[in-house]
Amino acid sequence: MARFGTLLVALVAGFATPIAGAARHQYVGGIPLGWSLAGKPADSDTITLSIGLKLSNEDLLEKTLLAISTPGSPEYGKWLEKDEVDKLFQPSKSSDDAVQKWLKSAGVNSISSDGTWINFATNVGTANSLLNASFAQYENDGLKKLRTTQYSIPAEVAGDIDLVTPTIEFMKTNAAKMTDAFGEPLELMKKKRQVPTPASVAPSCATSVTPSCLKQFYNLGGYEGDAKSGSRIGFASFLNESARYEDLKLFDDHFGIPYKPFDVITINGGFNNQTANPIVSNSTVQIQLADTNAEADGDSQLISSITDNALPITEYITGGTAPYIPNLDEPAGAPSNEPYVEYYRYLLSQPNSKLPQVISASYGDDEQSVPEDYAKRVCFMIGQMGLRGISLLGSSGDNGVGAPCQSNDGKKTPQFTPQFPSTCPWFTSVGGTQASDPEIAWLGSGGGFSNYFTRPKYQDAFVGKYLEKVVDPEYYEHYTNFSMRGFPDVAAHSADPRYVYYQDNVLWRRGFAGTSAACPVFSAIVSLLNDARLKAGKPRLGFLNPMFYAVGYKGLIDVAQGRSIGCTGLNFQNGNTTIEGASVIPGVSWNATEGWDPATGLGLPDFQALKSIVLEL
């Protein structure tokens, strides 16, 4: 980024010029692909914003996190409590005081601070004047967000502030779930395979995936969890999604699983919608993904498939639809707010005793659509959760190498488009596989290399070996940076065949698919590994990646067949629809190979093998 004595945050080329006396100026440039100006609010309209104060001791995060999460370290498993993490990174009181003084001097009086974040409510006119901004409505495929293409922070508080949000975040957070069958037809895949179906996997698993299939795929071996161990699991729901109790009960009854309702916690005005929306379709393959429970139903049912509801399950529903909610305790949702900051702020506000040890999140954005400062602050929050021994897993995306495949800085440079937060090195990214005899890389499995985050040390050996096998590094280096964080880390079944599940009281025998299916499956297996460790008097696994790259890979099933593709000008996640203006990069793919690869990471879980490994740690 260029520095000219100012750091102005901007998104639209030609809309902003450096502001004299402003201490921070960042120019990103270019309206993100698919967005357009949709109107301007009145100056009198109310808006709620949040200011992330500059944290203390940021350099200690990586060192401390790796020390307590790497097997063999004398600190391994010594997770921190909430108060310890808060104290370690607490912003200075002088920063809090200075920023509040700045706000009050501009006539802002509705202010609330927790010492790390300051929320304030004002009108749009005052916000524009305060931040030298120009808030407007922007639209993308019917989704509207109140955003500004620029803002600036004055010199007197520039050193006290990390970011102001929501301002320039033009994300369109997506659940990594599929609308249409994707990949090669099952019959064609069968003809290509030379390896017969293993005797341990039922033939019916070749057409649809049931709880029994998952337990066969991943060698559960009849293991039974026990709530008395203290192991718990949660899953995140955004975009007005909420799992239905009735759908889970129908699913559990159908497969003979003891039904237990999950707990629900709403964040930022999230709504627990239990209304059924009947689906009308003449296809047993397609599902109505515009519905308000498709993703969430899949999450709850796949976790139930692995755990048999033996462990407590909590759904976290984070709101994000209302344009203006001037509530200092619950800052506004989209189009005024993105979900990530509010979601992680809530989790970090809770003591360890009130949080599940494992939380699955099947959502993501193109990394480049997330401003770098925002992404790095969210990633830091993910790292703080890791310090507390909470395993955070997320889907790697359903567009393989990428979908828009061009930069959004106004230059439209052809490049791969990795997914955030999978690119965060403190997050465990779950890719996808297809088939079952054996499982191979799924064509849509998201993967690649970050443009924001450098490669963590725990990945060096495995990623280095992969790069030695890249077919044409000179060709690929035009579109990605191999020195950065690689993802995914692990994988589980995603599609072809699809998962059986219930939505709106209807059983779909070939319904749920995508890496958003892989993520809750792998997360649930981790919750059972925690169950085994806690029963043995050992601490929870916590941040997983150093363990997997150090020793856990020995308990994973390496995937060395198949590939993920992308940059074809199509959006695989939305039914292979054409992306207007997208770059087409011929012949690119991530091949599954021995060891780590950007299609399936280190591989698939073998529960019994992993259990033996983690019980020795």
XYZ file of C-alpha atoms in Angstrom:
617
model
C 0.000 0.000 0.000
C 1.275 3.481 -0.826
C 1.867 5.871 2.061
C 1.638 9.629 1.484
C 1.210 10.791 5.077
C -2.395 9.625 5.039
C -4.248 6.337 5.172
C -7.705 6.811 3.696
C -9.745 3.671 3.342
C -11.370 3.585 -0.087
C -12.974 1.199 -2.523
C -13.963 3.085 -5.656
C -11.280 4.297 -8.026
C -11.711 7.970 -8.742
C -14.172 8.561 -5.896
C -11.598 9.527 -3.277
C -8.551 11.713 -2.973
C -6.095 11.892 -0.071
C -7.328 14.083 2.760
C -4.943 16.718 4.065
C -4.200 16.117 7.725
C -5.761 12.670 7.787
C -3.398 10.200 9.417
C -4.576 7.043 7.687
C -5.204 6.571 3.998
C -5.649 3.219 2.291
C -6.764 3.044 -1.320
C -8.151 -0.304 -2.441
C -9.909 0.791 -5.613
C -12.652 -0.634 -7.752
C -16.225 -1.561 -6.921
C -16.207 -5.312 -6.203
C -17.581 -7.448 -8.998
C -21.365 -7.642 -8.832
C -21.971 -4.540 -6.670
C -23.639 -1.315 -7.823
C -24.755 1.962 -6.258
C -28.422 1.681 -5.245
C -29.176 5.035 -3.593
C -28.275 7.248 -0.658
C -29.827 7.465 2.811
C -31.015 10.721 4.335
C -28.503 12.518 6.548
C -30.979 12.152 9.413
C -31.107 8.350 9.178
C -29.567 6.559 12.135
C -26.472 4.408 11.822
C -24.553 2.338 14.365
C -20.826 1.767 13.962
C -18.129 -0.039 15.913
C -14.520 0.987 16.452
C -11.925 -1.692 17.118
C -9.311 -0.203 19.437
C -5.642 -0.966 18.861
C -4.724 -4.095 20.811
C -1.701 -4.515 23.057
C 0.998 -7.180 22.649
C -0.232 -8.368 19.254
C 3.165 -9.927 18.583
C 2.589 -12.423 21.404
C -0.377 -14.158 19.764
C 1.507 -16.433 17.377
C 4.269 -17.310 19.823
C 1.868 -18.130 22.655
C -0.649 -19.975 20.490
C 1.949 -22.228 18.871
C 3.525 -22.995 22.252
C 0.282 -24.292 23.751
C -1.010 -26.066 20.629
C 2.098 -27.893 19.374
C 2.602 -31.463 20.645
C 5.936 -31.874 22.388
C 5.924 -28.340 23.753
C 6.057 -28.185 27.568
C 3.106 -25.789 27.347
C 0.959 -28.083 25.179
C -2.693 -28.115 26.221
C -2.334 -25.372 28.844
C -5.178 -23.298 27.456
C -5.833 -19.815 28.790
C -8.984 -18.526 30.434
C -10.976 -15.569 29.154
C -9.570 -13.119 31.696
C -5.996 -14.110 30.856
C -6.517 -13.533 27.142
C -8.348 -10.258 27.765
C -5.532 -8.984 29.965
C -2.832 -10.009 27.492
C -4.252 -7.955 24.609
C -6.280 -5.255 26.390
C -6.096 -1.873 24.609
C -4.773 0.974 26.713
C -7.264 3.070 28.652
C -5.727 6.140 27.072
C -6.790 4.852 23.641
C -10.330 4.292 24.846
C -10.457 7.767 26.396
C -8.970 9.467 23.325
C -11.415 7.871 20.897
C -14.430 8.627 23.071
C -13.254 12.244 23.376
C -12.957 12.442 19.588
C -16.493 11.108 19.139
C -17.979 13.490 21.694
C -16.220 16.451 20.097
C -18.121 15.630 16.897
C -21.444 15.641 18.728
C -21.748 11.870 19.199
C -23.206 11.127 22.623
C -24.629 7.614 22.277
C -21.429 5.713 23.048
C -20.734 2.345 24.665
C -17.334 0.751 25.294
C -16.185 -2.611 26.605
C -12.552 -1.503 26.593
C -11.775 -3.284 23.315
C -14.590 -2.134 21.037
C -16.476 1.152 21.076
C -20.012 1.176 19.676
C -21.661 4.448 18.799
C -24.972 5.493 17.290
C -25.342 8.683 15.311
C -26.949 9.910 12.105
C -25.557 9.359 8.624
C -24.669 13.018 8.188
C -22.559 13.065 11.342
C -20.903 9.752 10.429
C -19.978 11.137 7.010
C -18.489 14.262 8.561
C -16.690 12.381 11.328
C -15.033 9.885 8.978
C -14.885 11.974 5.804
C -17.107 9.257 4.365
C -20.034 9.039 1.974
C -22.362 6.269 3.110
C -24.674 4.902 0.435
C -26.698 1.835 -0.391
C -24.957 -0.738 -2.583
C -26.648 -3.778 -4.089
C -25.501 -7.208 -5.204
C -28.083 -9.657 -6.560
C -30.844 -8.263 -4.356
C -28.641 -7.928 -1.257
C -28.315 -4.317 -0.095
C -25.665 -2.968 2.236
C -25.075 0.488 3.654
C -21.402 1.149 2.958
C -18.942 3.896 2.178
C -16.254 3.726 -0.462
C -13.849 5.620 1.786
C -13.227 6.793 5.309
C -10.356 8.483 7.084
C -9.132 8.561 10.660
C -7.605 11.802 11.971
C -4.046 11.948 13.235
C -4.955 12.425 16.893
C -6.571 8.964 17.157
C -4.984 7.057 14.261
C -2.660 5.178 16.600
C -5.567 4.173 18.828
C -7.828 2.618 16.174
C -7.529 -0.611 14.180
C -10.689 -0.196 12.131
C -14.188 1.250 11.963
C -16.896 -1.172 10.894
C -19.102 -1.635 8.946
C -17.674 0.787 6.426
C -15.878 -0.602 3.369
C -16.714 -4.289 3.855
C -18.443 -5.345 0.649
C -18.565 -9.020 1.586
C -21.368 -11.282 0.463
C -21.021 -14.030 3.033
C -22.039 -17.395 1.587
C -22.822 -20.762 3.046
C -20.665 -23.319 1.245
C -23.595 -25.394 0.025
C -24.627 -26.520 -3.418
C -27.741 -25.743 -5.441
C -27.346 -28.357 -8.168
C -25.543 -31.637 -8.550
C -21.907 -30.833 -9.290
C -19.113 -33.012 -10.516
C -19.172 -35.990 -12.791
C -22.244 -38.242 -12.836
C -21.968 -41.127 -10.410
C -22.154 -43.720 -13.186
C -19.246 -42.123 -15.036
C -17.151 -42.043 -11.878
C -17.831 -45.737 -11.328
C -16.594 -46.596 -14.812
C -13.354 -44.698 -14.221
C -12.482 -46.371 -10.938
C -10.290 -49.406 -10.725
C -10.619 -49.887 -6.961
C -13.639 -51.912 -5.809
C -15.900 -50.695 -3.035
C -14.425 -51.780 0.320
C -16.337 -54.582 1.988
C -16.724 -52.368 5.085
C -18.819 -49.796 3.185
C -22.398 -50.686 2.293
C -23.230 -50.589 -1.452
C -26.060 -48.130 -0.736
C -23.441 -45.534 0.245
C -22.595 -45.191 -3.449
C -25.917 -43.428 -4.118
C -26.587 -41.388 -0.964
C -24.786 -40.750 2.318
C -26.513 -41.670 5.576
C -25.298 -41.603 9.204
C -24.301 -45.259 8.845
C -22.219 -44.436 5.760
C -20.338 -41.699 7.589
C -19.502 -44.026 10.443
C -18.181 -46.553 7.934
C -16.253 -43.962 5.911
C -14.460 -42.598 8.947
C -14.063 -45.703 11.089
C -16.145 -44.659 14.088
C -16.101 -48.292 15.190
C -19.141 -48.049 17.452
C -17.600 -45.338 19.636
C -20.136 -43.745 21.971
C -19.766 -40.259 23.350
C -20.889 -39.359 26.847
C -22.167 -35.933 27.869
C -20.655 -36.525 31.311
C -17.212 -36.079 29.771
C -17.968 -32.391 29.274
C -17.349 -32.437 25.514
C -19.663 -30.111 23.585
C -20.014 -28.909 20.004
C -21.548 -25.844 18.380
C -22.283 -24.570 14.897
C -22.681 -21.079 13.479
C -25.678 -19.874 11.468
C -25.652 -16.619 9.486
C -27.826 -15.119 6.722
C -31.100 -15.645 8.635
C -30.483 -19.392 8.764
C -31.768 -21.430 11.695
C -32.028 -25.174 12.174
C -35.479 -26.620 12.804
C -36.031 -28.906 15.787
C -38.744 -30.787 13.909
C -36.437 -31.521 10.989
C -33.773 -32.881 13.336
C -36.351 -35.047 15.119
C -37.632 -36.439 11.820
C -34.058 -37.152 10.748
C -33.143 -38.822 14.029
C -36.325 -40.892 14.111
C -35.749 -41.989 10.505
C -32.248 -43.255 11.280
C -32.835 -44.524 14.810
C -30.802 -41.829 16.551
C -31.943 -40.772 20.046
C -33.367 -37.277 19.583
C -32.199 -34.435 21.794
C -32.972 -30.796 20.968
C -30.018 -28.488 20.476
C -29.599 -25.225 22.375
C -29.863 -21.918 20.526
C -28.102 -18.633 21.280
C -28.978 -15.572 19.196
C -26.413 -12.823 18.535
C -26.839 -9.357 17.035
C -30.580 -9.708 16.584
C -30.474 -13.227 15.166
C -33.866 -14.921 14.872
C -34.611 -18.566 15.624
C -37.149 -19.294 12.890
C -38.902 -22.637 13.335
C -41.473 -22.107 10.564
C -41.559 -24.721 7.816
C -41.461 -23.476 4.229
C -42.713 -26.347 2.058
C -40.557 -27.118 -0.959
C -42.213 -27.711 -4.318
C -39.948 -29.599 -6.719
C -40.117 -32.496 -9.133
C -36.485 -33.390 -8.495
C -34.931 -35.427 -5.709
C -31.566 -33.824 -6.434
C -32.284 -30.112 -6.200
C -33.062 -28.392 -2.913
C -34.430 -24.969 -2.122
C -31.341 -23.213 -0.826
C -32.970 -19.786 -0.723
C -34.863 -21.128 2.264
C -34.035 -20.026 5.796
C -32.926 -23.380 7.170
C -31.199 -25.452 4.471
C -27.644 -24.901 5.724
C -28.533 -24.942 9.410
C -30.615 -28.119 9.075
C -27.709 -29.818 7.361
C -25.299 -28.748 10.105
C -27.462 -30.023 12.956
C -28.262 -33.331 11.242
C -24.695 -34.141 10.214
C -23.415 -33.432 13.720
C -26.175 -35.698 15.020
C -25.119 -38.356 12.477
C -21.632 -38.564 13.992
C -22.340 -38.003 17.692
C -25.770 -39.692 17.972
C -26.699 -36.592 20.007
C -24.668 -37.970 22.902
C -22.916 -34.608 23.271
C -24.666 -31.253 23.817
C -25.080 -29.178 20.629
C -25.433 -25.379 20.496
C -26.436 -23.308 17.482
C -25.200 -19.694 17.340
C -27.520 -17.601 15.162
C -25.967 -14.264 14.218
C -28.305 -11.680 12.728
C -27.535 -9.473 9.776
C -30.486 -7.998 7.876
C -31.831 -4.817 9.459
C -30.562 -1.606 7.816
C -30.401 0.486 10.991
C -30.553 -0.793 14.564
C -29.232 1.959 16.855
C -28.798 -0.385 19.798
C -25.467 -0.082 21.567
C -25.648 -3.576 23.027
C -26.468 -5.172 19.670
C -24.934 -3.127 16.829
C -26.811 -3.104 13.565
C -26.982 -6.061 11.217
C -26.502 -6.036 7.449
C -26.767 -3.922 5.441
C -25.093 -2.058 8.293
C -23.068 -4.939 9.734
C -21.159 -7.998 8.633
C -21.516 -11.053 10.856
C -17.913 -11.960 11.655
C -16.966 -9.224 14.113
C -20.213 -9.455 16.079
C -20.070 -13.254 16.116
C -16.519 -13.442 17.441
C -17.059 -10.549 19.827
C -19.847 -12.545 21.426
C -17.800 -15.731 21.659
C -14.848 -13.863 23.172
C -17.166 -12.256 25.732
C -18.117 -15.652 27.176
C -16.073 -17.626 29.722
C -14.621 -20.932 28.549
C -17.123 -22.808 30.700
C -20.015 -21.503 28.594
C -18.522 -22.335 25.198
C -18.387 -25.610 23.266
C -14.838 -26.830 22.734
C -15.544 -27.222 18.990
C -17.492 -24.835 16.742
C -18.253 -25.459 13.064
C -18.912 -22.606 10.610
C -19.895 -23.352 7.010
C -19.620 -19.818 5.652
C -17.052 -17.677 3.866
C -16.245 -14.829 1.494
C -13.776 -14.241 -1.279
C -10.777 -13.027 0.692
C -10.299 -9.988 -1.524
C -13.840 -8.802 -0.758
C -12.822 -8.488 2.899
C -10.682 -5.401 3.624
C -7.268 -6.533 4.808
C -7.390 -4.661 8.131
C -10.821 -6.157 8.843
C -9.693 -9.667 7.895
C -6.601 -9.428 10.071
C -8.607 -8.222 13.069
C -11.097 -11.079 12.650
C -8.231 -13.553 12.237
C -6.683 -12.195 15.427
C -9.985 -12.817 17.218
C -9.940 -16.383 15.885
C -6.432 -16.727 17.310
C -7.652 -15.464 20.674
C -10.264 -18.212 20.657
C -7.485 -20.681 19.894
C -5.545 -19.510 22.949
C -8.580 -20.481 25.001
C -8.630 -24.004 23.594
C -11.620 -23.612 21.284
C -11.351 -25.506 17.985
C -12.782 -23.350 15.185
C -13.383 -25.143 11.892
C -14.847 -23.824 8.657
C -15.648 -24.895 5.116
C -13.055 -24.095 2.451
C -15.607 -23.051 -0.187
C -17.286 -24.627 -3.198
C -15.583 -22.897 -6.109
C -12.336 -24.822 -6.225
C -9.478 -22.610 -7.383
C -11.859 -19.645 -7.490
C -14.863 -18.095 -9.204
C -14.453 -14.396 -10.149
C -10.697 -14.983 -10.577
C -9.745 -11.350 -10.949
C -8.600 -8.633 -8.575
C -11.167 -6.136 -7.306
C -8.723 -3.216 -7.075
C -9.901 -1.710 -10.336
C -7.125 -3.362 -12.349
C -9.068 -6.616 -12.878
C -5.858 -8.620 -12.819
C -6.499 -12.352 -13.401
C -5.818 -14.208 -10.145
C -7.118 -17.051 -8.010
C -9.686 -16.069 -5.365
C -9.091 -17.791 -2.008
C -11.740 -17.909 0.718
C -11.745 -16.112 4.071
C -11.701 -17.053 6.946
C -10.173 -20.318 5.673
C -7.066 -18.298 4.811
C -6.607 -17.325 8.474
C -3.742 -19.481 9.841
C -5.502 -19.913 13.216
C -8.583 -21.466 11.580
C -8.955 -25.129 10.590
C -10.181 -25.209 7.005
C -12.139 -28.262 5.826
C -12.098 -29.175 2.127
C -14.208 -31.714 0.295
C -14.128 -35.150 -1.327
C -16.467 -37.148 -3.532
C -17.109 -40.865 -4.182
C -16.355 -43.585 -1.636
C -14.246 -46.288 -3.234
C -11.931 -44.565 -2.486
C -12.875 -40.968 -1.774
C -11.195 -38.598 -4.203
C -10.858 -34.821 -4.311
C -14.161 -33.116 -5.044
C -14.110 -30.882 -8.123
C -15.531 -27.931 -6.176
C -13.357 -28.185 -3.058
C -12.128 -24.685 -2.254
C -8.406 -24.278 -1.766
C -5.296 -22.336 -2.582
C -3.118 -19.690 -0.992
C -3.933 -16.491 0.868
C -3.132 -13.016 -0.384
C -3.173 -11.581 3.163
C -1.621 -14.122 5.539
C 1.885 -15.560 5.364
C 2.388 -19.285 5.628
C 2.547 -20.406 9.280
C 5.584 -22.397 10.364
C 3.519 -25.487 11.124
C 2.756 -25.808 7.377
C 6.253 -25.340 5.985
C 7.315 -28.973 5.625
C 4.096 -30.237 4.023
C 3.451 -27.293 1.728
C 7.088 -27.291 0.659
C 6.792 -30.905 -0.452
C 3.607 -30.112 -2.359
C 5.215 -27.233 -4.208
C 7.901 -29.585 -5.472
C 5.090 -31.473 -7.260
C 3.337 -28.494 -8.872
C 3.129 -29.281 -12.574
C 3.784 -25.774 -13.889
C 4.885 -23.400 -11.109
C 5.831 -20.653 -13.550
C 2.295 -20.636 -14.957
C 0.562 -20.736 -11.570
C 2.754 -18.070 -9.969
C 1.068 -15.478 -12.179
C -2.175 -16.112 -10.287
C -1.229 -16.951 -6.696
C 1.506 -16.529 -4.090
C 2.893 -19.873 -2.952
C 4.681 -18.308 0.042
C 1.378 -17.570 1.783
C -0.956 -19.594 3.992
C -2.223 -22.696 2.177
C -5.673 -24.184 2.710
C -7.596 -26.415 3.357
C -6.030 -28.292 6.263
C -8.206 -31.422 6.208
C -11.230 -32.772 4.329
C -14.424 -34.810 4.551
C -17.125 -36.001 2.168
C -18.878 -33.211 0.259
C -20.793 -34.544 -2.743
C -21.378 -37.234 -5.357
C -23.115 -38.920 -3.650
C -24.954 -36.324 -1.644
C -26.185 -36.490 1.927
C -29.655 -37.602 3.003
C -31.318 -34.952 5.162
C -34.628 -33.396 6.153
C -35.640 -29.850 5.262
C -39.068 -28.411 6.028
C -40.370 -31.860 6.996
C -39.313 -33.379 3.648
C -36.711 -36.149 3.335
C -34.173 -35.491 0.574
C -32.299 -38.648 -0.334
C -29.771 -36.812 -2.500
C -29.922 -33.358 -0.978
C -27.196 -31.718 1.076
C -23.725 -31.178 -0.390
C -20.658 -28.945 -0.462
C -17.829 -28.265 1.947
C -20.481 -26.944 4.307
C -21.411 -30.610 4.706
C -17.784 -31.652 5.178
C -17.204 -29.099 7.938
C -19.810 -30.263 10.512
C -18.814 -33.889 9.849
C -15.153 -33.254 10.624
C -16.064 -30.969 13.539
C -18.260 -33.653 15.091
C -15.407 -36.154 14.855
C -13.180 -33.678 16.720
C -15.848 -33.421 19.436
C -15.654 -37.198 19.901
C -11.859 -37.004 20.083
C -12.289 -34.412 22.829
C -14.751 -36.756 24.512
C -12.116 -39.495 24.569
C -9.424 -37.148 25.895
C -11.630 -35.647 28.581
C -12.649 -39.129 29.752
C -8.931 -39.904 30.064
C -8.328 -36.799 32.168
C -6.601 -34.905 29.357
C -7.354 -31.351 28.165
C -9.366 -30.604 25.047
C -7.539 -30.484 21.722
C -8.035 -26.751 21.169
C -6.376 -25.159 18.135
C -5.911 -28.170 15.881
C -3.554 -27.283 13.056
C -0.133 -27.691 14.732
C -1.258 -31.089 16.040
C -2.427 -32.271 12.610
C 0.733 -31.130 10.833
C 3.021 -32.529 13.564
C 1.523 -35.964 14.326
C -2.203 -36.023 13.574
C -1.659 -36.544 9.847
C -0.757 -40.144 10.705
C -4.402 -40.646 11.671
C -5.737 -39.112 8.463
C -6.545 -40.933 5.231
C -4.424 -39.355 2.508
C -6.357 -38.446 -0.650
C -4.157 -38.846 -3.711
C -6.722 -38.946 -6.515
C -8.948 -36.339 -8.109
C -8.668 -32.583 -8.339
C -10.517 -29.332 -7.754
C -11.001 -26.909 -10.613
C -12.140 -23.309 -11.071
C -11.663 -19.981 -12.861
C -13.974 -21.173 -15.646
C -16.215 -18.106 -15.539
C -18.875 -20.100 -13.676
C -20.053 -20.078 -10.072
C -20.204 -23.750 -9.076
C -21.895 -22.919 -5.793
C -24.872 -21.335 -7.519
C -25.639 -24.001 -10.070
C -22.815 -23.334 -12.541
C -24.210 -19.885 -13.291
C -22.171 -17.514 -15.437
C -20.331 -14.743 -13.578
C -20.556 -11.619 -15.702
C -17.127 -10.095 -16.197
C -15.203 -12.905 -14.496
C -11.746 -13.873 -15.710
C -11.258 -17.289 -17.280
C -7.868 -18.857 -16.543
C -7.452 -21.925 -18.768
C -6.451 -25.309 -17.417
C -5.985 -24.544 -13.734
C -6.712 -27.044 -10.972
C -5.411 -28.286 -7.637
C -4.498 -31.959 -7.936
C -4.785 -34.259 -4.943
C -1.360 -35.747 -4.211
C 0.390 -37.708 -1.498
C 0.715 -35.507 1.561
C -0.861 -32.060 1.766
C -2.531 -30.482 -1.254
C -4.830 -27.454 -1.832
C -7.776 -29.700 -2.701
C -8.019 -31.967 0.358
C -5.380 -30.704 2.788
C -3.820 -33.506 4.818
C -6.753 -35.836 4.190
C -9.796 -37.502 5.733
C -10.360 -38.531 9.350
C -9.837 -42.095 10.547
C -11.436 -41.771 13.967
C -9.920 -44.849 15.579
C -6.423 -43.957 14.371
C -6.818 -40.350 15.480
C -8.163 -41.424 18.860
C -5.082 -43.543 19.482
C -2.834 -40.626 18.544
C -4.542 -37.936 20.621
C -4.733 -40.173 23.687
C -0.935 -40.393 23.599
C -0.482 -36.611 23.606
